[in-house]
CSV table of C-alpha atoms in Angstrom, one decimal:
chain,number,residue,atom,x,y,z
A,683,MET,CA,-22.9,0.4,-13.8
A,684,ILE,CA,-19.3,0.4,-14.9
A,685,GLY,CA,-18.3,-2.7,-16.7
A,686,HIS,CA,-16.0,-5.0,-14.7
A,687,LYS,CA,-12.8,-6.5,-15.7
A,688,SER,CA,-12.0,-10.1,-14.8
A,689,LEU,CA,-8.5,-10.6,-13.4
A,690,SER,CA,-6.5,-13.1,-11.5
A,691,LEU,CA,-3.9,-11.4,-9.2
A,692,LYS,CA,-0.8,-13.4,-9.8
A,693,LEU,CA,2.9,-13.1,-8.9
A,694,PHE,CA,4.6,-10.1,-10.3
A,695,SER,CA,8.3,-9.1,-10.3
A,696,LEU,CA,7.8,-5.3,-10.6
A,697,ALA,CA,9.6,-2.3,-9.2
A,698,ILE,CA,8.4,-1.5,-5.7
A,699,PHE,CA,6.7,1.8,-5.1
A,700,SER,CA,8.9,4.7,-4.1
A,701,ILE,CA,7.9,4.7,-0.5
A,702,PRO,CA,9.9,4.2,2.7
A,703,PHE,CA,9.8,0.8,4.4
A,704,GLU,CA,11.5,1.8,7.6
A,705,GLY,CA,9.8,0.0,10.4
A,706,ILE,CA,8.7,-3.1,8.6
A,707,ALA,CA,11.4,-5.0,10.3
A,708,HIS,CA,9.7,-4.1,13.5
A,709,GLU,CA,6.4,-5.3,12.3
A,710,HIS,CA,5.0,-6.0,15.8
A,711,ASP,CA,5.3,-2.4,16.8
A,712,ALA,CA,1.9,-1.4,15.5
A,713,PHE,CA,2.3,2.3,16.0
A,714,ALA,CA,5.8,2.5,14.5
A,715,HIS,CA,4.5,2.2,11.0
A,716,HIS,CA,0.7,2.3,10.9
A,717,GLN,CA,-1.4,4.5,8.7
A,718,SER,CA,-1.4,8.3,8.7
A,719,ASN,CA,-2.9,10.5,6.1
A,720,ARG,CA,0.2,12.7,6.5
A,721,TYR,CA,2.0,10.2,4.4
A,722,GLY,CA,-0.7,9.4,1.8
A,723,TYR,CA,1.1,11.5,-0.8
A,724,MET,CA,4.1,9.2,-0.7
A,725,ILE,CA,2.3,6.4,-2.5
A,726,LYS,CA,1.7,7.8,-6.0
A,727,ASP,CA,3.6,5.8,-8.7
A,728,LYS,CA,1.4,4.2,-11.3
A,729,ASN,CA,3.7,1.3,-11.5
A,730,GLY,CA,2.2,-2.1,-11.8
A,731,LEU,CA,-1.2,-3.6,-12.6
A,732,ASP,CA,-4.4,-1.5,-13.1
A,733,ILE,CA,-7.2,-3.1,-11.0
A,734,THR,CA,-9.9,-0.4,-11.5
A,735,ASP,CA,-13.3,-2.1,-11.1
A,736,VAL,CA,-11.5,-5.5,-11.1
A,737,VAL,CA,-13.4,-8.8,-10.6
A,738,LEU,CA,-10.9,-11.2,-9.0
A,739,SER,CA,-10.6,-14.9,-9.8
A,740,GLU,CA,-7.6,-16.3,-7.9
A,741,ARG,CA,-8.5,-18.8,-5.1
A,742,SER,CA,-5.1,-19.4,-3.6
A,743,PRO,CA,-5.2,-19.2,0.2
A,744,TYR,CA,-1.6,-18.0,0.4
A,745,CYS,CA,-1.0,-14.3,0.6
A,746,SER,CA,2.3,-14.7,-1.2
A,747,SER,CA,0.3,-15.5,-4.4
A,748,TYR,CA,-0.7,-11.9,-4.6
A,749,VAL,CA,2.7,-10.2,-4.4
A,750,GLY,CA,2.9,-7.2,-6.8
A,751,ASN,CA,2.2,-3.5,-7.4
A,752,TYR,CA,-1.4,-2.4,-8.2
A,753,PHE,CA,-3.1,0.9,-8.9
A,754,ALA,CA,-6.6,2.1,-9.8
A,755,SER,CA,-8.8,5.1,-10.5
A,756,ALA,CA,-11.7,5.8,-8.2
A,757,ASP,CA,-14.5,8.4,-8.3
A,758,ASP,CA,-15.9,10.1,-5.3
A,759,TYR,CA,-19.5,10.2,-6.6
A,760,ASN,CA,-21.1,12.8,-4.3
A,761,LEU,CA,-18.1,15.1,-4.4
A,762,ASN,CA,-17.6,14.6,-8.2
A,763,GLN,CA,-13.9,14.1,-7.7
A,764,LYS,CA,-11.4,11.5,-8.9
A,765,ASN,CA,-8.8,9.8,-6.8
A,766,SER,CA,-6.1,7.3,-7.3
A,767,SER,CA,-5.6,4.0,-5.4
A,768,TYR,CA,-2.2,2.4,-4.9
A,769,MET,CA,-1.2,-0.9,-3.3
A,770,THR,CA,1.8,-3.1,-3.1
A,771,ILE,CA,2.2,-6.5,-1.6
A,772,LYS,CA,5.6,-7.8,-0.5
A,773,THR,CA,6.7,-11.0,1.2
A,774,ASN,CA,9.4,-12.2,3.6
A,775,THR,CA,10.1,-15.6,5.1
A,776,LYS,CA,7.2,-15.4,7.6
A,777,ASP,CA,4.7,-12.8,6.4
A,778,CYS,CA,3.2,-10.8,3.6
A,779,ILE,CA,3.3,-7.0,3.9
A,780,ILE,CA,0.4,-5.1,2.4
A,781,ILE,CA,1.0,-1.3,1.8
A,782,SER,CA,-1.8,0.9,0.5
A,783,ASN,CA,-3.1,4.4,0.5
A,784,GLY,CA,-6.6,3.2,1.5
A,785,ILE,CA,-8.4,4.5,-1.6
A,786,PRO,CA,-10.7,1.8,-3.2
A,787,ASN,CA,-10.6,0.6,-6.7
A,788,HIS,CA,-14.2,1.4,-7.4
A,789,THR,CA,-16.6,4.4,-7.3
A,790,TYR,CA,-17.4,5.3,-3.6
A,791,ASP,CA,-19.3,7.8,-1.6
A,792,ASP,CA,-22.4,7.2,-3.6
A,793,ALA,CA,-25.0,7.0,-0.8
A,794,GLU,CA,-28.4,8.4,-1.6
A,795,MET,CA,-28.4,10.2,1.8
A,796,GLY,CA,-25.6,12.4,0.5
A,797,ALA,CA,-21.9,12.7,0.9
A,798,PHE,CA,-20.0,11.2,3.8
A,799,PRO,CA,-19.6,13.6,6.8
A,800,ASN,CA,-15.8,13.0,6.5
A,801,LYS,CA,-14.2,13.3,3.1
A,802,VAL,CA,-12.2,10.3,2.1
A,803,VAL,CA,-8.5,11.1,1.9
A,804,PRO,CA,-5.4,8.9,1.1
A,805,GLN,CA,-3.7,7.2,4.0
A,806,TYR,CA,-0.4,5.4,4.5
A,807,GLN,CA,-1.4,1.9,5.6
A,808,ILE,CA,0.9,-1.1,6.3
A,809,TYR,CA,-0.5,-4.4,7.4
A,810,VAL,CA,1.4,-7.6,8.1
A,811,VAL,CA,-0.3,-10.9,7.3
A,812,SER,CA,1.0,-14.2,8.5
A,813,LYS,CA,1.8,-16.8,5.8
A,814,SER,CA,1.0,-19.7,8.2
A,815,PRO,CA,-1.6,-18.8,10.8
A,816,LYS,CA,-1.8,-21.2,13.7
A,817,ARG,CA,-5.3,-22.2,14.8
A,818,LEU,CA,-6.1,-21.4,18.4
A,819,ALA,CA,-8.1,-23.5,20.9
A,820,LYS,CA,-10.5,-20.6,21.5
A,821,PRO,CA,-11.4,-17.8,19.0
A,822,ILE,CA,-10.4,-14.2,19.8
A,823,PRO,CA,-13.3,-11.7,19.7
A,824,LEU,CA,-13.2,-8.6,17.5
A,825,SER,CA,-12.0,-5.5,19.1
A,826,LEU,CA,-12.6,-1.8,18.7
A,827,ARG,CA,-8.9,-1.3,18.9
A,828,MET,CA,-8.1,-3.4,15.9
A,829,ASP,CA,-8.9,-3.4,12.2
A,830,ASN,CA,-10.3,-6.8,11.1
A,831,ALA,CA,-8.9,-7.3,7.7
A,832,ILE,CA,-7.4,-5.9,4.5
A,833,MET,CA,-9.0,-6.4,1.1
A,834,LEU,CA,-7.0,-7.0,-2.0
A,835,ASN,CA,-7.9,-3.5,-3.2
A,836,GLY,CA,-6.1,-2.0,-0.2
A,837,VAL,CA,-9.2,-1.1,1.8
A,838,LYS,CA,-9.5,-2.1,5.4
A,839,VAL,CA,-12.4,-3.9,7.1
A,840,ASP,CA,-13.6,-2.4,10.4
A,841,LEU,CA,-16.9,-4.0,11.2
A,842,LEU,CA,-17.7,-2.8,14.7
A,843,ALA,CA,-19.4,0.6,15.1
A,844,ALA,CA,-18.3,2.9,17.9
A,845,GLY,CA,-21.9,3.7,18.6
A,846,CYS,CA,-24.3,2.1,21.1
A,847,TYR,CA,-27.8,2.7,22.2
A,848,GLY,CA,-27.9,5.2,25.1
A,849,VAL,CA,-24.3,6.3,24.7
A,850,GLY,CA,-23.9,9.9,23.5
A,851,ASP,CA,-25.7,10.4,20.2
A,852,GLY,CA,-25.5,6.7,19.5
A,853,ARG,CA,-23.1,7.0,16.6
A,854,ILE,CA,-19.8,7.4,18.3
A,855,GLY,CA,-18.3,7.3,21.8
A,856,CYS,CA,-19.1,3.7,22.8
A,857,PHE,CA,-15.6,2.3,23.3
A,858,ASP,CA,-16.4,-0.2,26.1
A,859,PRO,CA,-16.0,-3.6,24.5
A,860,ASN,CA,-18.6,-5.1,26.8
A,861,ALA,CA,-21.2,-2.5,26.1
A,862,LYS,CA,-24.6,-3.9,25.0
A,863,TRP,CA,-26.8,-2.8,22.2
A,864,ARG,CA,-24.0,-1.8,19.8
A,865,TYR,CA,-25.4,-0.5,16.5
A,866,ASN,CA,-25.1,-2.6,13.4
A,867,PRO,CA,-24.0,-0.2,10.6
A,868,ALA,CA,-25.0,-2.6,7.9
A,869,TYR,CA,-28.6,-2.7,9.0
A,870,GLU,CA,-30.8,-1.6,6.1
A,871,GLU,CA,-32.5,1.2,8.0
A,872,SER,CA,-29.4,2.3,9.8
A,873,GLU,CA,-28.8,6.1,10.2
A,874,PHE,CA,-25.1,5.6,9.4
A,875,ILE,CA,-24.4,7.0,6.0
A,876,MET,CA,-23.0,4.1,4.0
A,877,ASP,CA,-22.3,3.9,0.2
A,878,THR,CA,-23.4,1.0,-2.0
A,879,HIS,CA,-20.2,-0.9,-0.9
A,880,HIS,CA,-21.3,-0.9,2.8
A,881,ALA,CA,-18.5,1.6,3.5
A,882,HIS,CA,-17.9,5.1,4.7
A,883,SER,CA,-15.1,7.2,6.1
A,884,GLN,CA,-13.8,7.7,9.6
A,885,PRO,CA,-13.1,11.1,11.1
A,886,ASP,CA,-9.5,11.0,9.7
A,887,GLY,CA,-10.9,10.2,6.2
A,888,THR,CA,-10.1,6.5,6.2
A,889,TYR,CA,-12.4,4.6,3.9
A,890,HIS,CA,-13.4,1.2,5.3
A,891,TYR,CA,-16.0,-1.6,4.8
A,892,HIS,CA,-18.6,-2.7,7.4
A,893,ALA,CA,-20.0,-5.6,5.3
A,894,SER,CA,-19.7,-7.1,1.8
A,895,PRO,CA,-17.8,-4.7,-0.4
A,896,ASN,CA,-20.2,-5.4,-3.3
A,897,ALA,CA,-17.0,-5.5,-5.4
A,898,LEU,CA,-14.0,-7.8,-6.2
A,899,PHE,CA,-16.2,-10.9,-6.8
A,900,LYS,CA,-19.2,-11.9,-8.9
A,901,ASP,CA,-22.3,-12.0,-6.7
A,902,ASN,CA,-23.9,-14.9,-8.4
A,903,SER,CA,-23.6,-18.7,-8.7
A,904,SER,CA,-21.8,-18.7,-12.0
A,905,VAL,CA,-18.4,-19.4,-10.5
A,906,GLU,CA,-16.7,-20.1,-7.2
A,907,SER,CA,-15.7,-17.0,-5.4
A,908,PRO,CA,-12.1,-15.9,-5.2
A,909,VAL,CA,-10.0,-14.7,-2.3
A,910,ILE,CA,-10.8,-11.0,-1.9
A,911,GLY,CA,-8.7,-10.2,1.2
A,912,PHE,CA,-7.0,-11.4,4.3
A,913,ALA,CA,-8.1,-11.2,8.0
A,914,ALA,CA,-5.8,-9.9,10.6
A,915,ASP,CA,-5.0,-13.4,11.7
A,916,GLY,CA,-3.7,-14.4,8.3
A,917,TYR,CA,-6.6,-16.5,7.1
A,918,PRO,CA,-8.0,-15.7,3.6
A,919,ILE,CA,-11.4,-14.0,3.0
A,920,TYR,CA,-13.5,-15.4,0.1
A,921,GLY,CA,-16.6,-14.2,-1.6
A,922,SER,CA,-19.9,-15.9,-1.0
A,923,TYR,CA,-19.9,-18.9,-3.4
A,924,ILE,CA,-18.4,-22.4,-3.3
A,925,GLU,CA,-18.8,-25.6,-5.3
A,926,ASN,CA,-20.2,-28.8,-3.8
A,927,ASN,CA,-20.8,-31.9,-5.9
A,928,GLY,CA,-20.7,-30.0,-9.1
A,929,GLU,CA,-23.1,-27.3,-7.9
A,930,ILE,CA,-22.2,-23.8,-7.0
A,931,PHE,CA,-24.1,-22.3,-4.1
A,932,GLU,CA,-24.0,-19.3,-1.7
A,933,VAL,CA,-22.8,-20.0,1.8
A,934,LYS,CA,-25.0,-19.0,4.7
A,935,SER,CA,-24.2,-17.5,8.1
A,936,SER,CA,-25.1,-19.5,11.2
A,937,TYR,CA,-26.2,-16.4,13.0
A,938,GLN,CA,-30.0,-16.0,13.3
A,939,LEU,CA,-32.1,-13.0,14.2
A,940,LYS,CA,-33.6,-13.5,17.7
A,941,LYS,CA,-37.3,-14.0,17.9
A,942,GLY,CA,-39.6,-11.8,20.0
A,943,ASN,CA,-38.9,-8.5,21.7
A,944,ARG,CA,-35.8,-7.1,23.3
A,945,PRO,CA,-35.8,-6.8,27.1
A,946,ASN,CA,-38.0,-4.1,28.6
A,947,THR,CA,-35.3,-2.5,30.8
A,948,PRO,CA,-34.1,1.1,31.2
A,949,ASP,CA,-30.8,0.4,29.2
A,950,SER,CA,-32.6,-1.5,26.4
A,951,PRO,CA,-33.9,0.1,23.2
A,952,GLY,CA,-37.0,-2.2,23.5
A,953,GLY,CA,-39.1,-3.2,20.5
A,954,LYS,CA,-38.7,-6.3,18.3
A,955,TYR,CA,-35.4,-7.8,17.3
A,956,THR,CA,-34.8,-6.3,13.8
A,957,GLY,CA,-31.1,-6.5,13.2
A,958,GLU,CA,-30.5,-2.9,14.1
A,959,PHE,CA,-28.1,-4.0,16.9
A,960,VAL,CA,-25.4,-6.7,17.1
A,961,ASP,CA,-27.2,-8.1,20.1
A,962,ASP,CA,-30.2,-8.8,18.0
A,963,PHE,CA,-28.4,-11.9,16.6
A,964,GLN,CA,-27.4,-15.2,18.1
A,965,TYR,CA,-25.1,-18.0,16.9
A,966,VAL,CA,-27.0,-21.2,16.1
A,967,PRO,CA,-24.6,-24.0,15.3
A,968,GLY,CA,-25.6,-26.0,12.2
A,969,SER,CA,-28.2,-23.5,11.1
A,970,GLY,CA,-25.9,-22.4,8.3
A,971,ASP,CA,-22.7,-23.4,6.6
A,972,LEU,CA,-20.2,-21.3,8.7
A,973,ASP,CA,-18.9,-21.4,12.2
A,974,GLU,CA,-19.0,-18.7,14.9
A,975,CYS,CA,-16.3,-16.6,13.2
A,976,ASN,CA,-18.1,-16.9,9.8
A,977,GLY,CA,-15.6,-19.3,8.4
A,978,MET,CA,-15.1,-23.0,7.6
A,979,GLU,CA,-12.7,-25.6,6.3
A,980,TYR,CA,-13.1,-26.0,2.6
A,981,ASP,CA,-10.9,-27.5,-0.1
A,982,GLY,CA,-8.2,-28.3,2.4
A,983,SER,CA,-7.9,-24.9,4.1
A,984,TYR,CA,-9.7,-22.6,6.5
A,985,GLY,CA,-11.1,-19.3,5.4
A,986,TYR,CA,-13.8,-16.6,6.2
A,987,TYR,CA,-16.6,-15.9,3.8
A,988,VAL,CA,-18.7,-12.9,2.8
A,989,THR,CA,-22.4,-13.4,3.7
A,990,LYS,CA,-25.4,-11.2,3.0
A,991,GLU,CA,-26.5,-11.7,6.6
A,992,PHE,CA,-24.8,-10.9,9.9
A,993,PRO,CA,-21.8,-11.0,10.6
A,994,TYR,CA,-21.2,-10.3,6.9
A,995,ILE,CA,-17.4,-11.0,6.8
A,996,ILE,CA,-15.9,-12.1,10.1
A,997,ASN,CA,-17.0,-12.2,13.7
A,998,CYS,CA,-13.9,-13.5,15.5
A,999,PHE,CA,-10.4,-14.6,14.8
A,1000,LYS,CA,-9.4,-18.3,14.6
A,1001,ALA,CA,-5.7,-17.4,14.9
A,1002,GLU,CA,-3.7,-14.7,16.6
A,1003,PRO,CA,-4.2,-11.4,14.8
A,1004,ASN,CA,-1.1,-9.5,13.9
A,1005,LYS,CA,-0.4,-6.3,15.9
A,1006,SER,CA,0.0,-4.3,12.8
A,1007,PHE,CA,-3.8,-4.2,12.6
A,1008,MET,CA,-4.0,-2.2,15.8
A,1009,LYS,CA,-5.5,1.1,15.2
A,1010,LYS,CA,-3.4,4.2,15.2
A,1011,PRO,CA,-3.7,6.6,18.1
A,1012,PRO,CA,-5.5,9.9,17.4
A,1013,ILE,CA,-3.4,12.6,15.7
A,1014,ARG,CA,-3.0,15.4,18.1
A,1015,ARG,CA,-3.5,18.8,16.5
A,1016,SER,CA,-1.8,21.9,18.0
């Protein structure tokens, strides 16, 4: 295990990376400036703060508290290759703009099952995070068309698998948002190849998390967890630990594994509820600390929390997600 550094991401007045920012003014045109590995090479100045294997400590819920330039060194374990991570965070009157090449700040691709089917490659990612999210009367569900969050190491969160039971080979091709029996990639016995950070790469080489990154915060009750990222709706994402009456404890999800067996129907996988599928879980208000979106009000502000159990990070949006989190269309190859 590589030793971790402890660091609070604070405000920095550093030279911005030498990358183009055309299109940021049109931040609601998602496809005008979203990620593409064709531009990954453009983010390559080691100019700022080294966050290699960093353990964060800042708890400010405001994205503007993290403005600065950051870089890191990361090892692709199974391919025995080194890569560089770059991220910058800017701000304007309404939003924070997070630009990264999508490479993590920690060792990745270290699954015992072997290397990822798709090699991780640098991207050009720009996400816009609202400084002041407005709570909605009704939560917005997660969508296959939208990334869920961006972590403070520049890696995106994309929780939903595009695989469902009975659709194709089960691993990809299930794009109907209403389809049942969607696979849970974070299930311990899942056939999805995931590294020790609950992450893998998409066909275009984009590295992304499906559950706790197992990084960025201390996974023990020694200290309250920091902010480790921001959801697409602008609310912060914290680690798993908070303080209550002088005691630090791990927050719990309010989703519970259903009891008994799945329906015995032609379109059902049958068998016991094990957690292999998203539909194996149900929200039971009051059974844990968090709401249906895996968040809560704490210390005067709302935020989402990492949990060891489903839904792991976030399960819906409490505010309107920014359109910059819409996924890019596929790159057409001639």
